[in-house]
Amino acid sequence: MKKVSFIPVSVAETSHVTGLNMQGESGHFVYLEEDFDHRDTKQYEILSETGLVSAQGYVVINNIPVTEDGRPAFEERFLKRAGLVESEPGFQAIRILRPLKDDTYAIMTVWDNEESFKNWQTSNSYKNAHKNRGTSSALSTEVFPRPSFVTTYQL
């Protein structure tokens, strides 16, 4: 499976790593779609991907902690998603990322700009993608040991 690394800039600078620079409220990282083993690097396997991550854009990462027992159902849900986000104006890419070192999955979408992302949040495809949230057909809340959180970056 293809790997992804989010490398803190300080590590990337000392290791002479080149990738895509991501700067946001939670820090400055180099995004690299390959394995880079370092204790400070966030590492993932790509479960699913659509589109290309370009050198410019607005990145939104939904960080979702999942229990070990909940992983199969969680992954199945995302692998069977409708894929409607891909047709939204301003959409560039999506990566469904399985963590290699901890329990927090990353659902990363890349947009032309923040406005494109916010427009998607008010769209019918967003409502459809999240229609099961809070219903009996949603995943059991027991598979989520902590609340999810969102981080954003500029490329």
mmCIF file of N, CA and C in Angstrom, residues 4-137:
data_model
loop_
_atom_site.group_PDB
_atom_site.id
_atom_site.type_symbol
_atom_site.label_atom_id
_atom_site.label_comp_id
_atom_site.label_asym_id
_atom_site.label_seq_id
_atom_site.Cartn_x
_atom_site.Cartn_y
_atom_site.Cartn_z
ATOM 1 N N VAL A 4 2.039 7.705 3.125
ATOM 2 C CA VAL A 4 2.044 9.163 3.189
ATOM 3 C C VAL A 4 2.747 9.560 4.477
ATOM 4 N N SER A 5 3.538 10.632 4.421
ATOM 5 C CA SER A 5 4.212 11.153 5.599
ATOM 6 C C SER A 5 3.954 12.648 5.725
ATOM 7 N N PHE A 6 3.639 13.074 6.953
ATOM 8 C CA PHE A 6 3.547 14.486 7.296
ATOM 9 C C PHE A 6 4.775 14.762 8.163
ATOM 10 N N ILE A 7 5.742 15.460 7.594
ATOM 11 C CA ILE A 7 7.041 15.639 8.235
ATOM 12 C C ILE A 7 7.140 17.063 8.779
ATOM 13 N N PRO A 8 7.394 17.217 10.086
ATOM 14 C CA PRO A 8 7.585 18.575 10.615
ATOM 15 C C PRO A 8 8.696 19.271 9.833
ATOM 16 N N VAL A 9 8.522 20.546 9.551
ATOM 17 C CA VAL A 9 9.476 21.266 8.712
ATOM 18 C C VAL A 9 10.881 21.193 9.283
ATOM 19 N N SER A 10 11.035 21.280 10.597
ATOM 20 C CA SER A 10 12.377 21.215 11.184
ATOM 21 C C SER A 10 13.077 19.905 10.821
ATOM 22 N N VAL A 11 12.355 18.798 10.830
ATOM 23 C CA VAL A 11 12.924 17.501 10.458
ATOM 24 C C VAL A 11 13.221 17.472 8.960
ATOM 25 N N ALA A 12 12.286 17.989 8.157
ATOM 26 C CA ALA A 12 12.469 17.990 6.704
ATOM 27 C C ALA A 12 13.683 18.820 6.308
ATOM 28 N N GLU A 13 13.865 19.969 6.977
ATOM 29 C CA GLU A 13 15.001 20.830 6.653
ATOM 30 C C GLU A 13 16.329 20.147 6.959
ATOM 31 N N THR A 14 16.408 19.482 8.100
ATOM 32 C CA THR A 14 17.673 18.823 8.460
ATOM 33 C C THR A 14 17.899 17.551 7.658
ATOM 34 N N SER A 15 16.806 16.967 7.119
ATOM 35 C CA SER A 15 16.933 15.751 6.312
ATOM 36 C C SER A 15 16.921 16.044 4.823
ATOM 37 N N HIS A 16 16.780 17.306 4.452
ATOM 38 C CA HIS A 16 16.757 17.738 3.054
ATOM 39 C C HIS A 16 15.654 17.044 2.255
ATOM 40 N N VAL A 17 14.476 16.990 2.847
ATOM 41 C CA VAL A 17 13.312 16.382 2.206
ATOM 42 C C VAL A 17 12.575 17.446 1.420
ATOM 43 N N THR A 18 12.189 17.102 0.199
ATOM 44 C CA THR A 18 11.375 18.029 -0.575
ATOM 45 C C THR A 18 10.014 17.389 -0.825
ATOM 46 N N GLY A 19 8.992 18.151 -0.614
ATOM 47 C CA GLY A 19 7.620 17.718 -0.817
ATOM 48 C C GLY A 19 6.757 18.953 -0.885
ATOM 49 N N LEU A 20 5.504 18.818 -0.534
ATOM 50 C CA LEU A 20 4.589 19.953 -0.550
ATOM 51 C C LEU A 20 4.511 20.582 0.835
ATOM 52 N N ASN A 21 4.726 21.875 0.913
ATOM 53 C CA ASN A 21 4.682 22.584 2.187
ATOM 54 C C ASN A 21 3.241 22.870 2.585
ATOM 55 N N MET A 22 2.894 22.491 3.811
ATOM 56 C CA MET A 22 1.559 22.716 4.364
ATOM 57 C C MET A 22 1.716 23.536 5.640
ATOM 58 N N GLN A 23 1.075 24.702 5.674
ATOM 59 C CA GLN A 23 1.161 25.527 6.864
ATOM 60 C C GLN A 23 -0.232 25.781 7.400
ATOM 61 N N GLY A 24 -0.400 25.559 8.724
ATOM 62 C CA GLY A 24 -1.703 25.752 9.341
ATOM 63 C C GLY A 24 -1.591 25.995 10.823
ATOM 64 N N GLU A 25 -2.768 25.999 11.469
ATOM 65 C CA GLU A 25 -2.808 26.319 12.893
ATOM 66 C C GLU A 25 -2.091 25.279 13.755
ATOM 67 N N SER A 26 -1.944 24.064 13.260
ATOM 68 C CA SER A 26 -1.288 23.034 14.064
ATOM 69 C C SER A 26 0.173 22.817 13.664
ATOM 70 N N GLY A 27 0.712 23.721 12.869
ATOM 71 C CA GLY A 27 2.121 23.624 12.526
ATOM 72 C C GLY A 27 2.400 23.718 11.044
ATOM 73 N N HIS A 28 3.642 23.484 10.712
ATOM 74 C CA HIS A 28 4.141 23.562 9.341
ATOM 75 C C HIS A 28 4.760 22.200 9.025
ATOM 76 N N PHE A 29 4.208 21.552 7.977
ATOM 77 C CA PHE A 29 4.638 20.202 7.607
ATOM 78 C C PHE A 29 5.024 20.146 6.137
ATOM 79 N N VAL A 30 5.813 19.147 5.815
ATOM 80 C CA VAL A 30 6.061 18.786 4.433
ATOM 81 C C VAL A 30 5.244 17.519 4.184
ATOM 82 N N TYR A 31 4.400 17.542 3.154
ATOM 83 C CA TYR A 31 3.563 16.398 2.786
ATOM 84 C C TYR A 31 4.290 15.621 1.710
ATOM 85 N N LEU A 32 4.438 14.320 1.947
ATOM 86 C CA LEU A 32 5.182 13.473 1.027
ATOM 87 C C LEU A 32 4.421 12.169 0.839
ATOM 88 N N GLU A 33 4.113 11.813 -0.401
ATOM 89 C CA GLU A 33 3.411 10.556 -0.657
ATOM 90 C C GLU A 33 4.424 9.434 -0.829
ATOM 91 N N GLU A 34 5.125 9.177 0.258
ATOM 92 C CA GLU A 34 6.052 8.051 0.373
ATOM 93 C C GLU A 34 6.414 7.901 1.839
ATOM 94 N N ASP A 35 7.065 6.814 2.167
ATOM 95 C CA ASP A 35 7.436 6.519 3.535
ATOM 96 C C ASP A 35 8.644 7.353 3.948
ATOM 97 N N PHE A 36 8.558 7.953 5.123
ATOM 98 C CA PHE A 36 9.682 8.685 5.698
ATOM 99 C C PHE A 36 9.665 8.380 7.184
ATOM 100 N N ASP A 37 10.548 7.506 7.624
ATOM 101 C CA ASP A 37 10.518 7.022 8.998
ATOM 102 C C ASP A 37 11.339 7.927 9.904
ATOM 103 N N HIS A 38 10.643 8.638 10.780
ATOM 104 C CA HIS A 38 11.262 9.486 11.787
ATOM 105 C C HIS A 38 10.277 9.579 12.938
ATOM 106 N N ARG A 39 10.737 9.614 14.167
ATOM 107 C CA ARG A 39 9.845 9.579 15.326
ATOM 108 C C ARG A 39 8.847 10.723 15.356
ATOM 109 N N ASP A 40 9.139 11.862 14.759
ATOM 110 C CA ASP A 40 8.234 13.015 14.775
ATOM 111 C C ASP A 40 7.314 13.086 13.558
ATOM 112 N N THR A 41 7.426 12.126 12.666
ATOM 113 C CA THR A 41 6.646 12.128 11.435
ATOM 114 C C THR A 41 5.335 11.382 11.622
ATOM 115 N N LYS A 42 4.235 11.967 11.139
ATOM 116 C CA LYS A 42 2.956 11.265 11.117
ATOM 117 C C LYS A 42 2.933 10.419 9.856
ATOM 118 N N GLN A 43 2.705 9.116 10.023
ATOM 119 C CA GLN A 43 2.745 8.204 8.878
ATOM 120 C C GLN A 43 1.412 7.485 8.705
ATOM 121 N N TYR A 44 1.050 7.296 7.435
ATOM 122 C CA TYR A 44 -0.219 6.669 7.079
ATOM 123 C C TYR A 44 -0.030 5.780 5.857
ATOM 124 N N GLU A 45 -1.009 4.880 5.670
ATOM 125 C CA GLU A 45 -1.175 4.159 4.416
ATOM 126 C C GLU A 45 -2.398 4.760 3.742
ATOM 127 N N ILE A 46 -2.352 4.873 2.415
ATOM 128 C CA ILE A 46 -3.504 5.389 1.685
ATOM 129 C C ILE A 46 -4.479 4.236 1.443
ATOM 130 N N LEU A 47 -5.668 4.341 2.046
ATOM 131 C CA LEU A 47 -6.717 3.341 1.816
ATOM 132 C C LEU A 47 -7.428 3.610 0.502
ATOM 133 N N SER A 48 -7.633 4.890 0.214
ATOM 134 C CA SER A 48 -8.345 5.291 -0.994
ATOM 135 C C SER A 48 -7.864 6.677 -1.392
ATOM 136 N N GLU A 49 -7.796 6.917 -2.699
ATOM 137 C CA GLU A 49 -7.361 8.236 -3.167
ATOM 138 C C GLU A 49 -8.020 8.572 -4.489
ATOM 139 N N THR A 50 -8.321 9.829 -4.629
ATOM 140 C CA THR A 50 -8.851 10.372 -5.877
ATOM 141 C C THR A 50 -8.227 11.742 -6.081
ATOM 142 N N GLY A 51 -7.847 12.055 -7.296
ATOM 143 C CA GLY A 51 -7.296 13.365 -7.615
ATOM 144 C C GLY A 51 -5.825 13.478 -7.268
ATOM 145 N N LEU A 52 -5.267 14.627 -7.618
ATOM 146 C CA LEU A 52 -3.862 14.907 -7.371
ATOM 147 C C LEU A 52 -3.727 16.025 -6.359
ATOM 148 N N VAL A 53 -2.799 15.860 -5.431
ATOM 149 C CA VAL A 53 -2.503 16.915 -4.466
ATOM 150 C C VAL A 53 -1.488 17.831 -5.137
ATOM 151 N N SER A 54 -1.913 19.063 -5.420
ATOM 152 C CA SER A 54 -1.045 19.999 -6.135
ATOM 153 C C SER A 54 -0.299 20.892 -5.150
ATOM 154 N N ALA A 55 0.549 21.730 -5.673
ATOM 155 C CA ALA A 55 1.386 22.596 -4.844
ATOM 156 C C ALA A 55 0.626 23.788 -4.283
ATOM 157 N N GLN A 56 -0.632 23.986 -4.699
ATOM 158 C CA GLN A 56 -1.426 25.099 -4.190
ATOM 159 C C GLN A 56 -2.812 24.599 -3.834
ATOM 160 N N GLY A 57 -3.332 25.123 -2.746
ATOM 161 C CA GLY A 57 -4.685 24.750 -2.368
ATOM 162 C C GLY A 57 -4.925 24.896 -0.880
ATOM 163 N N TYR A 58 -6.126 24.518 -0.497
ATOM 164 C CA TYR A 58 -6.589 24.570 0.884
ATOM 165 C C TYR A 58 -6.850 23.132 1.322
ATOM 166 N N VAL A 59 -6.180 22.706 2.378
ATOM 167 C CA VAL A 59 -6.256 21.323 2.845
ATOM 168 C C VAL A 59 -7.083 21.261 4.127
ATOM 169 N N VAL A 60 -8.050 20.340 4.133
ATOM 170 C CA VAL A 60 -8.864 20.103 5.324
ATOM 171 C C VAL A 60 -8.667 18.644 5.720
ATOM 172 N N ILE A 61 -8.261 18.419 6.966
ATOM 173 C CA ILE A 61 -8.055 17.058 7.452
ATOM 174 C C ILE A 61 -8.990 16.809 8.626
ATOM 175 N N ASN A 62 -9.879 15.831 8.437
ATOM 176 C CA ASN A 62 -10.737 15.381 9.526
ATOM 177 C C ASN A 62 -9.991 14.247 10.216
ATOM 178 N N ASN A 63 -9.559 14.485 11.442
ATOM 179 C CA ASN A 63 -8.785 13.526 12.230
ATOM 180 C C ASN A 63 -9.754 12.742 13.107
ATOM 181 N N ILE A 64 -9.864 11.422 12.857
ATOM 182 C CA ILE A 64 -10.896 10.622 13.514
ATOM 183 C C ILE A 64 -10.255 9.452 14.266
ATOM 184 N N PRO A 65 -10.217 9.534 15.612
ATOM 185 C CA PRO A 65 -9.725 8.398 16.396
ATOM 186 C C PRO A 65 -10.705 7.226 16.305
ATOM 187 N N VAL A 66 -10.170 6.014 16.098
ATOM 188 C CA VAL A 66 -10.996 4.819 15.957
ATOM 189 C C VAL A 66 -10.368 3.693 16.782
ATOM 190 N N THR A 67 -11.193 2.967 17.528
ATOM 191 C CA THR A 67 -10.693 1.839 18.315
ATOM 192 C C THR A 67 -10.193 0.739 17.387
ATOM 193 N N GLU A 68 -9.369 -0.127 17.927
ATOM 194 C CA GLU A 68 -8.860 -1.267 17.148
ATOM 195 C C GLU A 68 -10.021 -2.118 16.626
ATOM 196 N N ASP A 69 -11.004 -2.395 17.479
ATOM 197 C CA ASP A 69 -12.163 -3.196 17.070
ATOM 198 C C ASP A 69 -13.023 -2.500 16.018
ATOM 199 N N GLY A 70 -13.010 -1.178 16.010
ATOM 200 C CA GLY A 70 -13.843 -0.420 15.079
ATOM 201 C C GLY A 70 -13.230 -0.198 13.710
ATOM 202 N N ARG A 71 -11.951 -0.489 13.558
ATOM 203 C CA ARG A 71 -11.254 -0.221 12.292
ATOM 204 C C ARG A 71 -11.906 -0.874 11.062
ATOM 205 N N PRO A 72 -12.246 -2.171 11.103
ATOM 206 C CA PRO A 72 -12.820 -2.779 9.893
ATOM 207 C C PRO A 72 -14.119 -2.096 9.431
ATOM 208 N N ALA A 73 -15.022 -1.810 10.347
ATOM 209 C CA ALA A 73 -16.291 -1.163 9.978
ATOM 210 C C ALA A 73 -16.055 0.259 9.496
ATOM 211 N N PHE A 74 -15.150 0.975 10.155
ATOM 212 C CA PHE A 74 -14.835 2.342 9.760
ATOM 213 C C PHE A 74 -14.259 2.369 8.348
ATOM 214 N N GLU A 75 -13.292 1.498 8.087
ATOM 215 C CA GLU A 75 -12.663 1.463 6.766
ATOM 216 C C GLU A 75 -13.662 1.057 5.694
ATOM 217 N N GLU A 76 -14.497 0.080 5.993
ATOM 218 C CA GLU A 76 -15.516 -0.342 5.022
ATOM 219 C C GLU A 76 -16.445 0.819 4.676
ATOM 220 N N ARG A 77 -16.853 1.586 5.679
ATOM 221 C CA ARG A 77 -17.742 2.723 5.451
ATOM 222 C C ARG A 77 -17.105 3.723 4.484
ATOM 223 N N PHE A 78 -15.826 4.015 4.680
ATOM 224 C CA PHE A 78 -15.170 4.987 3.810
ATOM 225 C C PHE A 78 -14.849 4.411 2.434
ATOM 226 N N LEU A 79 -14.574 3.131 2.359
ATOM 227 C CA LEU A 79 -14.295 2.535 1.050
ATOM 228 C C LEU A 79 -15.564 2.425 0.195
ATOM 229 N N LYS A 80 -16.719 2.418 0.844
ATOM 230 C CA LYS A 80 -17.989 2.327 0.115
ATOM 231 C C LYS A 80 -18.709 3.670 0.006
ATOM 232 N N ARG A 81 -18.010 4.762 0.306
ATOM 233 C CA ARG A 81 -18.644 6.083 0.261
ATOM 234 C C ARG A 81 -19.108 6.417 -1.155
ATOM 235 N N ALA A 82 -20.069 7.309 -1.246
ATOM 236 C CA ALA A 82 -20.682 7.646 -2.538
ATOM 237 C C ALA A 82 -19.716 8.367 -3.480
ATOM 238 N N GLY A 83 -18.762 9.103 -2.947
ATOM 239 C CA GLY A 83 -17.802 9.802 -3.805
ATOM 240 C C GLY A 83 -18.340 11.066 -4.445
ATOM 241 N N LEU A 84 -19.352 11.662 -3.844
ATOM 242 C CA LEU A 84 -19.962 12.864 -4.423
ATOM 243 C C LEU A 84 -19.079 14.097 -4.312
ATOM 244 N N VAL A 85 -18.206 14.132 -3.326
ATOM 245 C CA VAL A 85 -17.353 15.304 -3.137
ATOM 246 C C VAL A 85 -16.484 15.564 -4.369
ATOM 247 N N GLU A 86 -16.124 14.508 -5.083
ATOM 248 C CA GLU A 86 -15.233 14.641 -6.230
ATOM 249 C C GLU A 86 -15.800 15.512 -7.351
ATOM 250 N N SER A 87 -17.112 15.671 -7.403
ATOM 251 C CA SER A 87 -17.715 16.478 -8.470
ATOM 252 C C SER A 87 -17.988 17.919 -8.031
ATOM 253 N N GLU A 88 -17.589 18.270 -6.825
ATOM 254 C CA GLU A 88 -17.831 19.628 -6.337
ATOM 255 C C GLU A 88 -16.853 20.622 -6.952
ATOM 256 N N PRO A 89 -17.343 21.837 -7.274
ATOM 257 C CA PRO A 89 -16.447 22.875 -7.807
ATOM 258 C C PRO A 89 -15.323 23.183 -6.812
ATOM 259 N N GLY A 90 -14.114 23.247 -7.311
ATOM 260 C CA GLY A 90 -12.963 23.569 -6.483
ATOM 261 C C GLY A 90 -12.306 22.370 -5.817
ATOM 262 N N PHE A 91 -12.896 21.183 -5.959
ATOM 263 C CA PHE A 91 -12.300 19.976 -5.384
ATOM 264 C C PHE A 91 -11.063 19.581 -6.171
ATOM 265 N N GLN A 92 -9.989 19.217 -5.459
ATOM 266 C CA GLN A 92 -8.767 18.738 -6.112
ATOM 267 C C GLN A 92 -8.495 17.265 -5.822
ATOM 268 N N ALA A 93 -8.575 16.888 -4.531
ATOM 269 C CA ALA A 93 -8.156 15.528 -4.168
ATOM 270 C C ALA A 93 -8.732 15.112 -2.824
ATOM 271 N N ILE A 94 -8.782 13.795 -2.623
ATOM 272 C CA ILE A 94 -9.127 13.224 -1.323
ATOM 273 C C ILE A 94 -8.196 12.053 -1.061
ATOM 274 N N ARG A 95 -7.796 11.914 0.200
ATOM 275 C CA ARG A 95 -7.006 10.780 0.649
ATOM 276 C C ARG A 95 -7.653 10.252 1.931
ATOM 277 N N ILE A 96 -7.961 8.962 1.947
ATOM 278 C CA ILE A 96 -8.419 8.291 3.152
ATOM 279 C C ILE A 96 -7.182 7.610 3.722
ATOM 280 N N LEU A 97 -6.721 8.052 4.881
ATOM 281 C CA LEU A 97 -5.423 7.645 5.404
ATOM 282 C C LEU A 97 -5.551 6.828 6.692
ATOM 283 N N ARG A 98 -4.981 5.620 6.664
ATOM 284 C CA ARG A 98 -4.937 4.729 7.835
ATOM 285 C C ARG A 98 -3.650 5.020 8.613
ATOM 286 N N PRO A 99 -3.767 5.274 9.925
ATOM 287 C CA PRO A 99 -2.573 5.600 10.718
ATOM 288 C C PRO A 99 -1.664 4.382 10.899
ATOM 289 N N LEU A 100 -0.367 4.635 10.899
ATOM 290 C CA LEU A 100 0.597 3.567 11.130
ATOM 291 C C LEU A 100 1.122 3.556 12.565
ATOM 292 N N LYS A 101 1.038 4.694 13.263
ATOM 293 C CA LYS A 101 1.630 4.789 14.596
ATOM 294 C C LYS A 101 0.630 5.063 15.714
ATOM 295 N N ASP A 102 -0.605 5.378 15.400
ATOM 296 C CA ASP A 102 -1.581 5.664 16.445
ATOM 297 C C ASP A 102 -2.973 5.241 15.983
ATOM 298 N N ASP A 103 -4.013 5.744 16.621
ATOM 299 C CA ASP A 103 -5.378 5.307 16.306
ATOM 300 C C ASP A 103 -6.184 6.315 15.498
ATOM 301 N N THR A 104 -5.555 7.394 15.038
ATOM 302 C CA THR A 104 -6.303 8.482 14.409
ATOM 303 C C THR A 104 -6.170 8.470 12.888
ATOM 304 N N TYR A 105 -7.291 8.154 12.234
ATOM 305 C CA TYR A 105 -7.371 8.202 10.777
ATOM 306 C C TYR A 105 -7.412 9.662 10.334
ATOM 307 N N ALA A 106 -6.985 9.908 9.109
ATOM 308 C CA ALA A 106 -7.030 11.254 8.544
ATOM 309 C C ALA A 106 -7.786 11.197 7.215
ATOM 310 N N ILE A 107 -8.864 11.949 7.131
ATOM 311 C CA ILE A 107 -9.602 12.092 5.883
ATOM 312 C C ILE A 107 -9.209 13.468 5.347
ATOM 313 N N MET A 108 -8.373 13.465 4.328
ATOM 314 C CA MET A 108 -7.798 14.702 3.807
ATOM 315 C C MET A 108 -8.439 15.074 2.480
ATOM 316 N N THR A 109 -9.007 16.268 2.438
ATOM 317 C CA THR A 109 -9.500 16.793 1.158
ATOM 318 C C THR A 109 -8.694 18.035 0.812
ATOM 319 N N VAL A 110 -8.484 18.233 -0.479
ATOM 320 C CA VAL A 110 -7.739 19.392 -0.966
ATOM 321 C C VAL A 110 -8.658 20.151 -1.911
ATOM 322 N N TRP A 111 -8.706 21.445 -1.717
ATOM 323 C CA TRP A 111 -9.599 22.344 -2.453
ATOM 324 C C TRP A 111 -8.798 23.465 -3.092
ATOM 325 N N ASP A 112 -9.369 24.114 -4.094
ATOM 326 C CA ASP A 112 -8.708 25.271 -4.704
ATOM 327 C C ASP A 112 -8.492 26.368 -3.674
ATOM 328 N N ASN A 113 -9.483 26.546 -2.775
ATOM 329 C CA ASN A 113 -9.420 27.597 -1.768
ATOM 330 C C ASN A 113 -10.437 27.302 -0.661
ATOM 331 N N GLU A 114 -10.396 28.088 0.393
ATOM 332 C CA GLU A 114 -11.298 27.881 1.532
ATOM 333 C C GLU A 114 -12.757 28.075 1.129
ATOM 334 N N GLU A 115 -13.012 29.007 0.239
ATOM 335 C CA GLU A 115 -14.384 29.258 -0.216
ATOM 336 C C GLU A 115 -14.975 28.007 -0.883
ATOM 337 N N SER A 116 -14.210 27.308 -1.692
ATOM 338 C CA SER A 116 -14.694 26.075 -2.333
ATOM 339 C C SER A 116 -15.096 25.047 -1.284
ATOM 340 N N PHE A 117 -14.267 24.905 -0.234
ATOM 341 C CA PHE A 117 -14.591 23.968 0.838
ATOM 342 C C PHE A 117 -15.874 24.383 1.547
ATOM 343 N N LYS A 118 -16.005 25.649 1.878
ATOM 344 C CA LYS A 118 -17.204 26.120 2.589
ATOM 345 C C LYS A 118 -18.455 25.973 1.725
ATOM 346 N N ASN A 119 -18.321 26.169 0.423
ATOM 347 C CA ASN A 119 -19.460 25.962 -0.482
ATOM 348 C C ASN A 119 -19.894 24.499 -0.476
ATOM 349 N N TRP A 120 -18.922 23.573 -0.421
ATOM 350 C CA TRP A 120 -19.258 22.157 -0.355
ATOM 351 C C TRP A 120 -20.022 21.843 0.931
ATOM 352 N N GLN A 121 -19.622 22.482 2.040
ATOM 353 C CA GLN A 121 -20.281 22.216 3.322
ATOM 354 C C GLN A 121 -21.761 22.590 3.320
ATOM 355 N N THR A 122 -22.174 23.453 2.417
ATOM 356 C CA THR A 122 -23.590 23.842 2.336
ATOM 357 C C THR A 122 -24.287 23.183 1.148
ATOM 358 N N SER A 123 -23.608 22.255 0.486
ATOM 359 C CA SER A 123 -24.152 21.628 -0.720
ATOM 360 C C SER A 123 -25.007 20.405 -0.400
ATOM 361 N N ASN A 124 -25.776 19.982 -1.389
ATOM 362 C CA ASN A 124 -26.569 18.757 -1.254
ATOM 363 C C ASN A 124 -25.685 17.524 -1.159
ATOM 364 N N SER A 125 -24.534 17.512 -1.844
ATOM 365 C CA SER A 125 -23.656 16.339 -1.765
ATOM 366 C C SER A 125 -23.083 16.192 -0.354
ATOM 367 N N TYR A 126 -22.817 17.300 0.329
ATOM 368 C CA TYR A 126 -22.352 17.229 1.721
ATOM 369 C C TYR A 126 -23.455 16.655 2.608
ATOM 370 N N LYS A 127 -24.666 17.164 2.430
ATOM 371 C CA LYS A 127 -25.805 16.663 3.220
ATOM 372 C C LYS A 127 -26.002 15.173 2.978
ATOM 373 N N ASN A 128 -25.881 14.745 1.734
ATOM 374 C CA ASN A 128 -26.034 13.325 1.403
ATOM 375 C C ASN A 128 -24.913 12.485 2.013
ATOM 376 N N ALA A 129 -23.686 12.983 1.956
ATOM 377 C CA ALA A 129 -22.543 12.239 2.486
ATOM 378 C C ALA A 129 -22.631 12.054 3.997
ATOM 379 N N HIS A 130 -23.300 12.975 4.668
ATOM 380 C CA HIS A 130 -23.378 12.936 6.128
ATOM 381 C C HIS A 130 -24.790 12.648 6.639
ATOM 382 N N LYS A 131 -25.652 12.141 5.791
ATOM 383 C CA LYS A 131 -27.053 11.942 6.162
ATOM 384 C C LYS A 131 -27.260 10.922 7.273
ATOM 385 N N ASN A 132 -26.343 9.967 7.443
ATOM 386 C CA ASN A 132 -26.504 8.937 8.474
ATOM 387 C C ASN A 132 -25.954 9.352 9.830
ATOM 388 N N ARG A 133 -25.274 10.495 9.871
ATOM 389 C CA ARG A 133 -24.677 10.953 11.128
ATOM 390 C C ARG A 133 -25.765 11.106 12.195
ATOM 391 N N GLY A 134 -25.558 10.478 13.342
ATOM 392 C CA GLY A 134 -26.502 10.587 14.434
ATOM 393 C C GLY A 134 -27.741 9.702 14.309
ATOM 394 N N THR A 135 -27.749 8.813 13.302
ATOM 395 C CA THR A 135 -28.900 7.918 13.127
ATOM 396 C C THR A 135 -28.509 6.495 13.508
ATOM 397 N N SER A 136 -29.471 5.608 13.491
ATOM 398 C CA SER A 136 -29.201 4.209 13.842
ATOM 399 C C SER A 136 -28.339 3.508 12.793
ATOM 400 N N SER A 137 -28.266 4.040 11.575
ATOM 401 C CA SER A 137 -27.428 3.407 10.552
ATOM 402 C C SER A 137 -25.986 3.935 10.568
#
